[in-house]
């Protein structure tokens, strides 16, 4: 269905609303049951006061059908029809006169539709194409897992729209038995369910100073879900790993143009073989008890617990066992820390999530009453479960918060501190986490060129009244 804006104008002396019978006839013509019979859908209507002009926002299969529907108005005056787009469509296209982008590899979800869904779900959209949106801090409040619609979205290319009946996950390279697994094949294998927090390595990028190019993530590029799938080790064992294998390469269906490459590339990441055989790695096909949403990798995505989410390849279609370190774009050009130390460029791969605590309540600049103050939040670390969270109110000493529920290996930990504030004014709340591996949040994370891993101690200003 295409979108159109319709403008109808008539002379004052020919205003059909002056005749109650003609006016009623036009109202019936615009009624939803009659509109459906004509194969169109009215999304909005308005009459300009005193100007005898009607505007409609209409979806129709084509302009000819729409003109046929508008015939009763044509008899009363003029009808102008303009091809249109939504604001989301214009932004996703890159301009009012630009065409919607087309995927170079596979059929892709309409970028306008994907963007509109993210906005309606309440995500903070940073880019409409490719779609990138973070979870708002208020939405982080709540239970163990994040509802699918509120889970942050990170994309480098368009969102592939794969056909489940024809989908295949292939396993090749240095294997004894190459595999081509359907979605049903995966469902028939032993399943495993894990609660895992995924975080974009660029989460908190906007907090670095000086500013860094890249997606302007604040602190909401993190969410937790219950993932269900097949233990990766069982897929690898079914294929049989041959001698000489060093790494397992994961290839997603998404792809496109990137800087420094003459042609389009696929999204690819690898893991060392020993890590790939970890019992907790999953090619997942369900999220929070439902089939994976398309924006989160439907029909299958890799879930690599405790690592930054770039390793959890979405729309997974190929697994290849290789005999060398993989040197793809998202392995060596991106997703690496880069520091300048003593005149030398030092580079390290982005792997484990750094330890971090967020204050989710009260929110920034909220006003609270003197007296009892409840401070709540969430903490996580890729290296180990959270050992403790400490909170500092203004210039006071650090106070240890209470951890809510049991410690978890791969997912965030809720915490709370109930304290008292007796003096009105603006107060800074600070929270820092320490994990069982002894890692603690720094006062200020070290600046790096691509803006990864910013786990600076979180601060929130509140007003005490």
XYZ file of C-alpha atoms in Angstrom:
465
model
C 0.000 0.000 0.000
C 1.291 3.440 -0.951
C 0.755 6.615 1.044
C -0.909 9.704 -0.437
C -1.980 13.166 0.671
C -5.289 14.239 -0.884
C -6.426 17.879 -1.094
C -10.014 18.656 -1.995
C -11.171 22.254 -2.452
C -14.583 23.629 -3.423
C -16.040 27.082 -3.831
C -17.960 28.518 -0.888
C -21.237 28.557 -2.809
C -20.821 24.833 -3.634
C -19.997 23.673 -0.095
C -21.602 20.200 0.131
C -21.940 20.479 3.918
C -24.560 23.194 3.460
C -26.946 20.476 2.280
C -27.448 18.074 5.221
C -28.278 15.166 2.879
C -25.168 15.660 0.718
C -23.067 16.097 3.857
C -24.410 12.858 5.316
C -23.729 11.044 2.018
C -20.075 12.153 2.096
C -19.734 11.123 5.738
C -21.035 7.659 4.855
C -18.628 7.558 1.922
C -15.725 8.258 4.318
C -16.913 5.673 6.860
C -14.449 2.905 7.648
C -16.642 0.048 6.287
C -17.149 1.846 2.956
C -13.473 2.825 2.737
C -12.436 -0.809 3.184
C -14.733 -1.879 0.344
C -12.867 0.510 -1.949
C -9.501 -0.950 -0.934
C -8.179 2.213 0.685
C -7.401 3.222 4.257
C -7.794 6.719 5.689
C -5.104 7.464 8.263
C -6.082 11.060 8.956
C -8.509 13.781 7.889
C -8.914 17.488 8.546
C -10.931 20.392 7.173
C -9.281 23.824 7.217
C -11.608 26.150 9.085
C -13.266 28.676 6.800
C -11.299 27.701 3.668
C -13.534 24.946 2.223
C -10.483 22.677 1.951
C -10.244 19.049 3.046
C -7.003 17.122 3.540
C -6.798 13.331 3.770
C -3.865 11.041 4.483
C -4.712 7.839 2.636
C -3.142 4.468 1.933
C -4.101 2.880 -1.407
C -2.697 0.298 -3.773
C -2.373 2.887 -6.549
C -3.414 6.403 -7.526
C -6.091 5.291 -10.011
C -8.011 3.420 -7.306
C -7.727 6.425 -5.017
C -9.055 8.783 -7.709
C -12.013 6.478 -8.239
C -12.743 6.607 -4.506
C -12.571 10.429 -4.534
C -15.143 10.829 -7.338
C -17.929 12.224 -5.056
C -15.556 15.024 -4.022
C -14.428 15.591 -7.605
C -18.049 16.454 -8.481
C -18.059 19.198 -5.829
C -14.683 20.743 -6.613
C -11.032 19.947 -7.269
C -9.107 16.879 -6.088
C -5.283 16.911 -5.950
C -3.380 13.755 -5.045
C 0.261 13.784 -3.931
C 2.479 10.725 -3.354
C 3.649 10.935 0.259
C 5.801 9.390 2.948
C 5.873 9.417 6.733
C 8.466 11.348 8.704
C 10.087 8.009 9.559
C 10.218 7.137 5.864
C 11.833 10.428 4.918
C 14.479 10.180 7.638
C 15.178 6.514 6.840
C 15.606 7.453 3.177
C 18.002 10.257 3.969
C 15.869 13.096 2.581
C 12.480 14.158 1.252
C 13.455 13.356 -2.339
C 15.483 10.197 -1.654
C 14.330 6.647 -2.351
C 14.022 4.038 0.405
C 17.344 2.108 0.574
C 17.461 -1.387 -0.920
C 19.514 -4.241 0.554
C 22.358 -5.542 -1.605
C 22.213 -9.103 -0.246
C 18.754 -10.248 0.811
C 15.159 -9.119 1.017
C 15.061 -6.565 3.849
C 12.469 -5.161 6.203
C 11.104 -1.805 5.048
C 13.308 0.761 6.894
C 10.299 3.040 7.364
C 8.326 0.247 9.035
C 11.249 -0.748 11.253
C 11.823 2.840 12.358
C 8.141 3.477 13.028
C 7.897 0.344 15.173
C 10.914 1.423 17.226
C 9.432 4.879 17.826
C 6.063 3.441 18.834
C 7.840 1.065 21.253
C 9.410 4.057 22.988
C 13.018 3.475 21.917
C 15.269 6.520 21.668
C 16.145 6.374 17.965
C 19.629 7.602 17.079
C 19.538 6.607 13.428
C 16.636 5.574 11.239
C 18.780 3.764 8.642
C 20.378 1.526 9.580
C 18.044 1.434 12.561
C 19.706 2.081 15.918
C 17.742 2.852 19.070
C 18.409 2.554 22.776
C 16.150 1.683 25.672
C 15.083 4.711 27.687
C 16.356 4.662 31.259
C 12.792 4.590 32.712
C 12.144 1.416 30.703
C 15.103 -0.250 32.408
C 13.048 -0.299 35.607
C 11.249 -3.533 36.323
C 11.803 -7.243 36.118
C 14.570 -9.635 35.266
C 14.126 -9.364 31.491
C 13.332 -6.545 29.095
C 10.149 -6.910 26.991
C 11.113 -7.570 23.380
C 9.674 -4.298 22.072
C 11.790 -2.256 24.531
C 15.056 -4.163 23.979
C 17.651 -1.847 22.404
C 18.361 -2.271 18.675
C 21.821 -2.082 17.052
C 22.287 -2.514 13.292
C 25.103 -1.853 10.849
C 23.031 -2.577 7.741
C 19.406 -3.104 6.755
C 17.339 -5.676 8.634
C 17.174 -8.949 6.644
C 13.720 -10.431 6.090
C 14.465 -14.164 5.852
C 11.918 -16.797 4.824
C 11.536 -19.408 7.616
C 10.564 -22.380 5.370
C 13.645 -21.941 3.176
C 16.022 -20.838 5.944
C 19.155 -22.919 6.403
C 22.015 -22.653 8.865
C 25.020 -24.170 7.110
C 28.108 -25.491 8.877
C 31.207 -25.988 6.718
C 34.942 -25.479 6.434
C 37.141 -27.840 8.447
C 34.389 -30.297 9.375
C 33.866 -34.005 8.796
C 30.177 -33.651 7.959
C 28.967 -30.373 6.418
C 25.502 -29.477 7.724
C 22.491 -27.635 6.346
C 20.067 -27.225 9.240
C 16.504 -26.010 8.831
C 14.711 -24.116 11.554
C 12.802 -27.309 12.348
C 16.091 -29.238 12.612
C 17.276 -26.780 15.248
C 13.997 -27.032 17.154
C 14.358 -30.834 17.170
C 17.780 -30.667 18.841
C 18.312 -30.372 22.583
C 17.365 -26.883 23.706
C 18.866 -24.653 26.368
C 17.526 -21.452 27.930
C 19.694 -18.737 29.472
C 19.057 -15.249 30.822
C 21.737 -13.054 29.255
C 22.451 -9.321 29.262
C 23.603 -7.925 25.922
C 25.332 -4.558 25.779
C 26.630 -2.592 22.810
C 30.337 -1.882 23.180
C 29.588 1.765 22.343
C 27.152 2.164 25.252
C 28.040 5.447 26.968
C 29.988 6.811 23.984
C 28.416 10.278 24.384
C 30.012 10.556 27.837
C 33.583 10.540 26.490
C 35.371 13.879 26.271
C 36.489 14.926 23.714
C 33.498 13.691 21.653
C 33.892 10.604 19.469
C 32.299 9.817 16.113
C 29.882 6.903 15.920
C 26.410 6.104 17.175
C 25.524 8.571 19.910
C 24.659 6.054 22.604
C 23.843 7.406 26.031
C 23.411 4.594 28.614
C 20.473 2.605 27.216
C 22.264 0.345 24.711
C 21.888 -2.571 27.119
C 19.055 -5.012 27.793
C 18.468 -8.484 29.205
C 16.383 -11.308 27.745
C 15.715 -15.001 28.162
C 17.233 -16.723 25.135
C 16.365 -20.243 23.987
C 18.282 -22.181 21.378
C 20.670 -25.057 20.704
C 24.007 -25.354 22.536
C 26.572 -24.395 19.904
C 28.856 -27.190 21.013
C 26.228 -29.740 19.928
C 26.086 -28.219 16.439
C 29.883 -28.329 16.213
C 30.010 -31.929 17.463
C 27.376 -32.981 14.952
C 29.537 -31.524 12.155
C 32.784 -32.969 13.561
C 35.763 -30.581 13.833
C 38.818 -31.569 11.795
C 42.457 -31.297 12.852
C 43.967 -27.875 12.282
C 40.856 -25.878 13.178
C 41.601 -22.663 15.100
C 38.539 -20.446 14.935
C 34.811 -20.585 14.293
C 33.518 -17.912 11.897
C 29.910 -16.741 12.154
C 28.309 -15.040 9.161
C 25.045 -13.129 9.231
C 22.687 -12.458 6.344
C 23.064 -8.686 6.711
C 25.632 -6.721 4.806
C 26.418 -3.645 2.761
C 29.025 -1.020 1.980
C 31.662 0.000 4.532
C 34.496 2.475 4.475
C 37.667 1.175 2.835
C 36.022 -1.639 0.854
C 35.213 -1.378 -2.831
C 32.301 -3.803 -2.655
C 29.678 -4.825 -0.117
C 30.613 -7.115 2.763
C 28.694 -9.412 5.082
C 28.601 -9.013 8.852
C 31.080 -11.594 10.189
C 32.739 -12.339 13.528
C 34.855 -15.216 14.797
C 35.664 -16.861 18.107
C 38.560 -19.080 19.028
C 37.579 -22.741 18.917
C 37.932 -23.279 22.676
C 35.594 -20.375 23.408
C 33.099 -21.505 20.768
C 32.844 -24.836 22.589
C 31.716 -23.102 25.805
C 28.496 -24.775 26.961
C 26.630 -21.450 27.270
C 26.939 -20.260 23.661
C 23.668 -20.561 21.734
C 22.366 -20.225 18.219
C 19.088 -18.880 19.642
C 15.669 -18.997 17.982
C 13.492 -17.637 20.827
C 13.564 -14.507 22.964
C 11.535 -14.223 26.165
C 9.515 -17.269 25.186
C 8.602 -15.992 21.707
C 10.173 -16.453 18.265
C 12.999 -13.974 17.778
C 11.665 -10.598 16.613
C 12.985 -9.727 13.172
C 14.966 -6.751 14.495
C 16.767 -9.070 16.922
C 17.900 -11.650 14.387
C 14.951 -13.809 13.305
C 15.006 -16.682 12.684
C 18.374 -17.448 14.403
C 21.038 -15.364 16.120
C 24.150 -16.270 18.028
C 24.179 -15.391 21.732
C 27.627 -15.080 23.314
C 27.077 -14.474 27.054
C 29.231 -11.919 28.906
C 30.826 -10.501 25.733
C 29.852 -7.219 24.167
C 26.994 -7.865 21.771
C 28.959 -7.403 18.543
C 29.947 -11.074 18.982
C 26.279 -12.170 19.059
C 25.775 -12.237 15.288
C 22.157 -11.706 14.200
C 20.405 -13.428 11.251
C 22.963 -16.200 11.510
C 23.092 -18.240 8.287
C 26.637 -19.678 8.085
C 29.166 -21.192 10.462
C 32.606 -21.887 9.022
C 35.491 -23.618 10.798
C 38.785 -22.012 9.743
C 42.495 -22.678 10.332
C 43.655 -19.071 10.826
C 42.791 -15.916 12.781
C 39.907 -14.132 11.050
C 40.729 -10.609 9.843
C 37.323 -9.271 8.770
C 36.180 -5.656 9.022
C 34.209 -6.050 12.260
C 36.996 -8.162 13.743
C 40.101 -6.011 13.196
C 39.053 -2.613 11.766
C 36.163 -2.002 14.144
C 35.293 -3.284 17.606
C 38.815 -2.822 18.945
C 40.106 -0.516 21.641
C 42.696 1.910 20.322
C 44.801 4.004 22.703
C 47.836 6.159 22.098
C 50.455 5.442 24.739
C 53.973 6.850 24.668
C 53.545 7.730 21.016
C 52.471 4.210 20.053
C 49.031 2.981 18.971
C 47.974 0.159 21.288
C 45.098 -2.029 20.085
C 43.069 -4.689 21.901
C 39.941 -6.579 20.836
C 36.590 -5.762 22.404
C 35.562 -8.889 24.321
C 34.147 -9.071 27.877
C 31.649 -6.510 29.089
C 33.222 -4.153 31.596
C 31.783 -3.929 35.100
C 29.136 -1.219 35.374
C 26.285 0.050 37.573
C 23.453 2.328 36.470
C 21.137 4.392 38.639
C 17.633 3.961 37.271
C 15.726 5.627 40.113
C 15.513 8.530 40.796
C 15.997 9.870 37.299
C 18.179 12.836 36.305
C 16.889 16.188 37.622
C 13.991 14.551 39.447
C 12.752 16.309 42.544
C 12.472 14.302 45.761
C 11.443 15.236 49.279
C 13.785 15.574 52.220
C 13.852 12.484 54.369
C 13.952 8.897 53.188
C 15.464 8.427 49.705
C 15.318 5.143 47.768
C 18.057 4.750 45.145
C 17.744 1.803 42.786
C 19.569 0.503 39.782
C 21.110 -2.361 37.890
C 24.684 -3.663 37.568
C 26.481 -6.245 35.432
C 29.911 -7.490 34.389
C 31.200 -9.909 31.796
C 34.066 -11.162 33.942
C 32.080 -12.397 36.954
C 28.860 -11.873 38.922
C 28.473 -8.620 40.839
C 30.079 -8.675 44.298
C 28.802 -5.324 45.547
C 27.384 -1.962 44.514
C 28.274 1.182 46.438
C 26.387 4.477 46.361
C 27.560 7.929 47.333
C 25.133 10.759 48.101
C 26.694 14.184 47.630
C 29.963 14.481 49.552
C 29.119 11.645 51.916
C 30.871 8.312 52.260
C 30.262 5.314 50.013
C 27.400 3.122 51.265
C 26.938 -0.494 50.211
C 23.626 -1.180 48.491
C 21.542 -4.303 48.924
C 21.698 -6.756 46.030
C 18.190 -7.780 45.009
C 17.762 -11.520 44.255
C 20.583 -13.997 43.738
C 23.814 -13.243 41.887
C 23.785 -14.203 38.227
C 26.638 -15.194 35.917
C 25.475 -13.728 32.604
C 22.797 -11.172 33.427
C 22.367 -7.927 35.268
C 21.836 -7.618 39.004
C 19.253 -5.314 40.558
C 20.273 -3.339 43.645
C 18.817 -0.718 45.989
C 19.844 1.573 48.807
C 17.423 3.300 51.184
C 19.075 6.256 52.889
C 18.180 9.707 54.187
C 18.803 13.257 52.975
C 17.895 16.105 55.287
C 19.126 19.227 53.471
C 17.388 20.722 50.407
C 19.384 21.517 47.266
C 20.958 19.805 44.271
C 22.700 16.529 45.138
C 24.857 14.229 43.040
C 24.170 10.499 43.357
C 26.983 8.169 42.275
C 27.034 4.379 41.904
C 29.927 2.026 41.289
C 29.998 -1.754 40.963
C 32.640 -4.340 41.779
C 32.496 -7.903 40.477
C 33.708 -11.145 42.042
C 36.799 -11.006 39.811
C 37.811 -7.840 41.689
C 37.108 -5.409 38.831
C 35.724 -2.020 39.887
C 34.392 0.894 37.875
C 36.917 3.686 37.411
C 36.354 7.354 38.215
C 36.818 7.980 34.490
C 37.185 5.343 31.776
C 40.204 5.760 29.521
C 39.359 7.597 26.289
C 39.784 5.472 23.161
C 39.483 6.443 19.501
C 36.321 4.446 18.684
C 34.534 5.088 21.969
C 34.127 1.591 23.385
C 33.733 0.269 26.917
C 32.903 3.488 28.767
C 32.157 2.271 32.287
C 32.822 5.539 34.116
C 31.071 5.739 37.506
C 27.469 6.763 36.868
C 26.302 10.105 38.218
C 22.769 11.489 38.547
C 21.815 14.965 39.748
C 18.600 15.220 41.769
C 16.839 18.104 43.492
C 16.011 17.716 47.169
C 12.971 19.801 48.184
